Short mmCIF file of C-alpha atoms in Angstrom, two decimals:
data_model
loop_
_atom_site.label_atom_id
_atom_site.label_comp_id
_atom_site.label_asym_id
_atom_site.label_seq_id
_atom_site.Cartn_x
_atom_site.Cartn_y
_atom_site.Cartn_z
CA MET A 1209 0.00 0.00 0.00
CA VAL A 1210 1.40 3.41 -0.98
CA ASN A 1211 1.69 5.92 1.86
CA THR A 1212 0.21 9.12 0.44
CA LEU A 1213 1.00 11.12 3.61
CA PHE A 1214 4.78 10.81 3.36
CA ASP A 1215 6.73 13.67 1.82
CA TYR A 1216 10.54 13.39 1.73
CA ASP A 1217 11.21 17.12 1.67
CA ALA A 1218 8.95 17.74 4.66
CA ALA A 1219 10.28 14.75 6.60
CA PHE A 1220 13.89 15.88 6.40
CA ALA A 1221 13.45 19.65 6.24
CA ARG A 1222 15.02 20.10 9.68
CA ASN A 1223 18.32 18.75 8.33
CA LEU A 1224 18.53 21.88 6.17
CA GLY A 1225 20.87 24.47 7.56
CA TRP A 1226 23.45 21.87 8.48
CA VAL A 1227 23.19 20.66 4.89
CA THR A 1228 21.95 22.57 1.86
CA ALA A 1229 18.85 21.56 -0.08
CA GLU A 1230 21.14 20.33 -2.86
CA GLU A 1231 23.16 18.24 -0.42
CA GLN A 1232 20.01 16.73 1.08
CA ALA A 1233 18.95 15.74 -2.43
CA ALA A 1234 22.39 14.17 -2.92
CA LEU A 1235 22.02 12.13 0.29
CA ARG A 1236 18.67 10.90 -0.99
CA GLY A 1237 20.47 9.38 -3.97
CA LYS A 1238 23.12 7.50 -1.95
CA ARG A 1239 23.22 3.79 -1.09
CA ILE A 1240 24.95 2.54 2.06
CA ALA A 1241 25.75 -1.10 2.85
CA ILE A 1242 25.58 -2.11 6.52
CA ALA A 1243 26.65 -5.59 7.64
CA GLY A 1244 25.11 -6.57 10.98
CA MET A 1245 21.82 -5.34 12.40
CA GLY A 1246 22.69 -5.78 16.06
CA GLY A 1247 23.99 -3.32 18.66
CA VAL A 1248 25.66 -0.83 16.34
CA GLY A 1249 24.37 -1.92 12.93
CA GLY A 1250 20.72 -1.47 13.76
CA VAL A 1251 21.12 2.01 15.20
CA HIS A 1252 23.40 2.90 12.25
CA LEU A 1253 20.54 2.09 9.89
CA LEU A 1254 17.95 4.12 11.78
CA THR A 1255 20.27 7.11 12.23
CA LEU A 1256 21.28 7.16 8.57
CA ALA A 1257 17.63 6.74 7.54
CA ARG A 1258 16.80 9.89 9.54
CA LEU A 1259 19.67 11.64 7.78
CA GLY A 1260 17.69 11.03 4.59
CA ILE A 1261 19.85 8.37 2.92
CA GLY A 1262 17.71 6.87 0.17
CA ALA A 1263 18.95 3.28 -0.21
CA PHE A 1264 20.49 0.55 1.92
CA ASN A 1265 21.84 -2.97 1.66
CA ILE A 1266 21.54 -4.67 5.06
CA ALA A 1267 22.77 -8.11 6.11
CA ASP A 1268 22.24 -10.26 9.20
CA PHE A 1269 21.38 -13.95 9.72
CA ASP A 1270 20.41 -13.66 13.40
CA THR A 1271 17.12 -13.28 15.29
CA PHE A 1272 16.40 -11.16 18.36
CA ASP A 1273 16.64 -12.61 21.86
CA LEU A 1274 16.43 -11.31 25.44
CA VAL A 1275 20.22 -10.96 25.69
CA ASN A 1276 20.01 -8.21 23.05
CA PHE A 1277 17.72 -5.95 25.09
CA ASN A 1278 20.44 -3.89 26.79
CA ARG A 1279 21.83 -2.39 23.58
CA GLN A 1280 20.09 -3.29 20.30
CA ALA A 1281 17.63 -0.83 18.74
CA GLY A 1282 15.34 -3.53 17.36
CA ALA A 1283 15.25 -5.72 20.49
CA MET A 1284 11.76 -5.61 22.05
CA MET A 1285 9.28 -8.15 23.34
CA SER A 1286 7.42 -7.88 20.04
CA SER A 1287 10.58 -8.77 18.08
CA VAL A 1288 11.89 -11.76 20.07
CA GLY A 1289 12.54 -14.62 17.66
CA ARG A 1290 12.14 -12.42 14.56
CA PRO A 1291 14.96 -11.89 12.00
CA LYS A 1292 16.93 -8.73 12.67
CA VAL A 1293 16.97 -7.68 9.00
CA ASP A 1294 13.16 -7.81 8.92
CA VAL A 1295 12.63 -5.89 12.15
CA LEU A 1296 15.16 -3.16 11.37
CA GLY A 1297 14.07 -3.02 7.75
CA GLU A 1298 10.50 -2.36 8.87
CA MET A 1299 11.66 0.30 11.31
CA ALA A 1300 13.67 2.09 8.61
CA LEU A 1301 10.76 1.96 6.18
CA ASP A 1302 8.52 3.34 8.91
CA ILE A 1303 10.81 6.38 8.97
CA ASN A 1304 11.03 6.67 5.18
CA PRO A 1305 8.68 4.45 3.14
CA GLU A 1306 10.58 5.41 -0.02
CA ILE A 1307 13.85 3.78 1.04
CA ALA A 1308 15.17 1.31 -1.53
CA LEU A 1309 16.02 -1.58 0.78
CA HIS A 1310 17.87 -4.74 -0.20
CA ARG A 1311 17.92 -7.36 2.58
CA PHE A 1312 20.45 -10.19 2.94
CA PRO A 1313 18.70 -12.47 5.49
CA THR A 1314 21.34 -15.21 5.43
CA GLY A 1315 24.03 -12.77 6.49
CA LEU A 1316 27.17 -11.83 4.65
CA SER A 1317 29.42 -14.43 3.00
CA ASP A 1318 31.94 -14.79 0.20
CA ALA A 1319 29.06 -15.98 -1.99
CA ASN A 1320 27.02 -12.78 -1.74
CA LEU A 1321 29.70 -10.17 -0.95
CA ASP A 1322 29.86 -8.81 -4.49
CA GLU A 1323 26.10 -8.38 -4.63
CA PHE A 1324 26.09 -6.79 -1.17
CA LEU A 1325 28.60 -4.13 -2.28
CA LYS A 1326 27.16 -3.56 -5.74
CA ASP A 1327 26.52 0.13 -6.50
CA VAL A 1328 27.10 1.24 -2.90
CA ASP A 1329 28.66 4.58 -2.04
CA LEU A 1330 29.81 3.64 1.45
CA TYR A 1331 30.22 0.59 3.68
CA VAL A 1332 29.43 0.81 7.42
CA ASP A 1333 30.67 -2.01 9.64
CA GLY A 1334 28.15 -3.38 12.13
CA LEU A 1335 29.45 -6.94 12.34
CA ASP A 1336 29.91 -8.74 15.63
CA PHE A 1337 33.33 -8.08 17.16
CA PHE A 1338 34.46 -11.66 16.61
CA SER A 1339 33.40 -11.97 12.94
CA PHE A 1340 36.98 -11.65 11.75
CA GLY A 1341 36.81 -13.77 8.60
CA ILE A 1342 33.95 -11.98 6.86
CA ARG A 1343 35.03 -8.59 8.24
CA ARG A 1344 38.45 -8.97 6.65
CA ALA A 1345 36.92 -10.13 3.38
CA THR A 1346 34.48 -7.20 3.33
CA PHE A 1347 37.09 -4.54 4.01
CA ALA A 1348 39.41 -6.14 1.44
CA ALA A 1349 36.62 -6.00 -1.14
CA CYS A 1350 35.93 -2.35 -0.30
CA HIS A 1351 39.63 -1.54 -0.72
CA ARG A 1352 39.71 -3.34 -4.07
CA LEU A 1353 36.51 -1.69 -5.33
CA GLY A 1354 37.35 1.80 -4.08
CA ILE A 1355 34.48 1.94 -1.57
CA PRO A 1356 35.07 4.04 1.57
CA ALA A 1357 34.42 2.17 4.82
CA VAL A 1358 33.74 3.24 8.40
CA THR A 1359 33.98 1.17 11.56
CA ALA A 1360 32.98 2.52 14.99
CA ALA A 1361 33.51 0.23 17.94
CA PRO A 1362 31.28 0.41 21.06
CA LEU A 1363 33.80 0.36 23.89
CA GLY A 1364 32.64 0.82 27.46
CA MET A 1365 30.66 4.06 27.41
CA GLY A 1366 32.33 5.49 24.34
CA THR A 1367 33.30 4.82 20.76
CA ALA A 1368 36.50 4.38 18.77
CA VAL A 1369 36.38 5.28 15.09
CA LEU A 1370 38.46 4.31 12.06
CA VAL A 1371 37.83 5.32 8.46
CA PHE A 1372 39.37 3.57 5.46
CA LEU A 1373 39.40 5.59 2.24
CA PRO A 1374 40.12 4.48 -1.34
CA GLY A 1375 43.80 4.62 -2.24
CA GLN A 1376 44.92 4.96 1.36
CA MET A 1377 45.88 2.52 4.11
CA SER A 1378 43.82 -0.67 4.04
CA PHE A 1379 42.15 -2.53 6.91
CA GLU A 1380 44.64 -5.39 6.64
CA GLU A 1381 47.66 -3.08 6.48
CA TYR A 1382 46.46 -1.38 9.65
CA PHE A 1383 45.38 -4.36 11.79
CA CYS A 1384 47.92 -6.96 10.54
CA LEU A 1385 45.68 -9.98 11.22
CA GLU A 1386 47.23 -12.38 8.69
CA GLY A 1387 48.34 -15.66 10.28
CA CYS A 1388 46.88 -14.91 13.73
CA ASP A 1389 44.65 -17.20 15.75
CA GLU A 1390 41.31 -15.82 16.94
CA GLU A 1391 42.54 -14.73 20.35
CA GLU A 1392 45.45 -12.81 18.84
CA MET A 1393 43.13 -11.26 16.25
CA SER A 1394 40.85 -10.15 19.07
CA ILE A 1395 43.71 -8.41 20.87
CA ARG A 1396 45.00 -6.78 17.69
CA PHE A 1397 41.54 -5.64 16.61
CA LEU A 1398 40.75 -4.17 20.03
CA LEU A 1399 44.04 -2.32 20.44
CA GLY A 1400 44.02 -1.22 16.79
CA LEU A 1401 40.57 0.29 17.25
CA SER A 1402 41.44 2.02 20.51
CA PRO A 1403 45.16 2.62 21.02
CA GLY A 1404 44.24 4.99 23.86
CA MET A 1405 42.16 2.29 25.63
CA LEU A 1406 40.18 4.95 27.49
CA GLN A 1407 37.58 2.38 28.56
CA ARG A 1408 40.03 0.19 30.44
CA SER A 1409 40.19 2.21 33.67
CA TYR A 1410 36.52 1.77 34.65
CA LEU A 1411 35.85 -1.87 33.75
CA ALA A 1412 34.04 -2.91 36.94
CA ASP A 1413 34.25 -6.70 36.55
CA PRO A 1414 37.10 -7.98 34.31
CA THR A 1415 35.84 -11.57 34.61
CA ARG A 1416 32.97 -10.61 32.27
CA VAL A 1417 35.51 -10.40 29.43
CA ASN A 1418 36.23 -13.80 27.90
CA LEU A 1419 37.70 -13.74 24.39
CA ARG A 1420 37.81 -17.53 24.13
CA GLU A 1421 34.07 -17.72 24.76
CA ARG A 1422 33.44 -14.67 22.52
CA ARG A 1423 31.87 -12.84 25.39
CA GLY A 1424 32.17 -9.28 26.69
CA PRO A 1425 30.09 -6.53 28.33
CA SER A 1426 28.27 -3.85 26.31
CA THR A 1427 26.17 -0.70 26.77
CA ILE A 1428 23.53 1.16 24.77
CA ILE A 1429 25.52 4.31 25.60
CA ALA A 1430 28.37 3.17 23.38
CA CYS A 1431 26.09 1.97 20.56
CA GLN A 1432 24.28 5.32 20.38
CA LEU A 1433 27.57 7.21 20.31
CA CYS A 1434 28.83 4.93 17.52
CA ALA A 1435 25.81 5.82 15.41
CA GLY A 1436 26.26 9.55 15.87
CA VAL A 1437 29.92 9.67 14.92
CA THR A 1438 29.42 7.23 12.05
CA ALA A 1439 26.63 9.36 10.62
CA ALA A 1440 28.87 12.43 10.82
CA GLU A 1441 31.72 10.64 9.04
CA SER A 1442 29.28 9.25 6.48
CA LEU A 1443 27.90 12.70 5.73
CA LYS A 1444 31.39 14.12 5.18
CA ILE A 1445 32.41 11.27 2.91
CA LEU A 1446 29.20 11.23 0.87
CA LEU A 1447 29.08 15.01 0.40
CA GLY A 1448 32.83 15.47 -0.01
CA ARG A 1449 33.16 18.18 2.60
CA GLY A 1450 34.66 18.35 6.06
CA LYS A 1451 37.92 16.84 7.27
CA VAL A 1452 38.01 13.03 7.38
CA LEU A 1453 40.69 11.41 9.52
CA ALA A 1454 41.57 8.22 7.66
CA ALA A 1455 43.70 5.34 8.95
CA PRO A 1456 46.35 5.33 10.31
CA TRP A 1457 44.58 8.24 12.03
CA GLY A 1458 41.72 7.41 14.38
CA TYR A 1459 39.94 8.80 17.40
CA GLN A 1460 38.19 7.65 20.55
CA PHE A 1461 35.60 9.52 22.60
CA ASP A 1462 34.68 8.26 26.05
CA ALA A 1463 31.63 9.88 27.65
CA TYR A 1464 32.26 8.29 31.06
CA ARG A 1465 35.73 9.83 31.29
CA ASN A 1466 34.83 13.04 29.42
CA ARG A 1467 37.81 12.51 27.16
CA MET A 1468 38.63 12.36 23.49
CA VAL A 1469 41.95 11.34 21.97
CA ARG A 1470 43.22 11.36 18.42
CA THR A 1471 45.64 8.60 17.54
CA TRP A 1472 48.17 8.24 14.73
CA ARG A 1473 49.74 4.85 14.22
CA PRO A 1474 51.85 4.70 11.04
CA GLY A 1475 52.22 1.03 10.21
CA GLY A 1476 49.12 0.21 12.25
CA ASN A 1477 49.78 -2.66 14.64
CA ARG A 1478 53.37 -2.84 13.38
CA ASN A 1479 54.01 0.53 15.00
CA PRO A 1480 56.42 0.23 17.99
CA LEU A 1481 53.85 1.78 20.35
CA GLN A 1482 51.25 -0.73 19.20
CA ARG A 1483 53.64 -3.65 19.56
CA LEU A 1484 54.32 -2.60 23.14
CA GLY A 1485 50.57 -2.26 23.77
CA LEU A 1486 49.94 -5.71 22.31
CA TRP A 1487 52.56 -7.23 24.60
CA ILE A 1488 50.93 -5.57 27.61
CA GLY A 1489 47.48 -6.65 26.41
CA ARG A 1490 48.52 -10.29 26.16
CA ARG A 1491 49.93 -10.20 29.70
CA GLN A 1492 46.74 -8.62 31.06
CA LEU A 1493 44.62 -11.20 29.28
CA ARG A 1494 46.61 -14.03 30.83
CA ARG A 1495 46.22 -12.41 34.25
CA MET A 1496 42.46 -12.02 33.81
CA ARG A 1497 42.21 -15.66 32.73
CA GLU A 1498 44.14 -16.80 35.81
CA GLN A 1499 41.92 -14.70 38.09
CA GLY A 1500 38.83 -16.18 36.46
CA ALA A 1501 40.15 -19.71 36.97
CA GLN A 1502 40.86 -18.99 40.63
CA ARG A 1503 37.32 -17.67 41.17
CA GLY A 1504 35.90 -20.68 39.36
#
């Protein structure tokens, strides 16, 4: 059924002033691919829909459960057991019924990656932290195809942001994950995202972090902040205005500590400062594991 009440120009008129009418029209013609409709991916979609983006490719194979309630935009009693791509897709279309939406309900894989990235102007990473295989493949494809990519990690009560632009440093060059086991990839991904590690000082219960079991704490605070900064970076990239800090530059904002740091790591995780941080991180992980075993 066609919604005769919806009017794009009226719906997004309050964006004008921060963008021009011409820029708003340009945003309407953009397509963004978002992999993952969970904690950050779902709120990315809704935030970018309210920015007036006109088309999305969204991918997720999972369904909503009670454990998602603390942080995921689509997690409600009415959505328990329902596919995340369907719930978030409906929510986005409820904001803008004219959105051109392409769903990938089996998630992202090597088999559908080319279709997922076809004709997109930007990729936004919303994959689960531990989805290293498909994340690496997706960022590699973006680098090969010249598609800009943004990843914003929800860390504690803040966010750490990295942008990868065509012709500049790639995801793999920055994180250096080749040949690593999953635990090592987890450490390198975490420290690469947040060299400042602002969230570390207020972790109340370290035993809740278990990389081997793919388990860690999360907050809606961080997910909401991720969406805001990602939308800002997306706007700058799509409209070609405003300064974009691309890798090896990054930044982390932590609302709990009222702090923001910019980081510059030439060579990514090969940088001497990063190598020292990785060594410290491995030692701390071993200590946390020993403490957990003693409590158990």
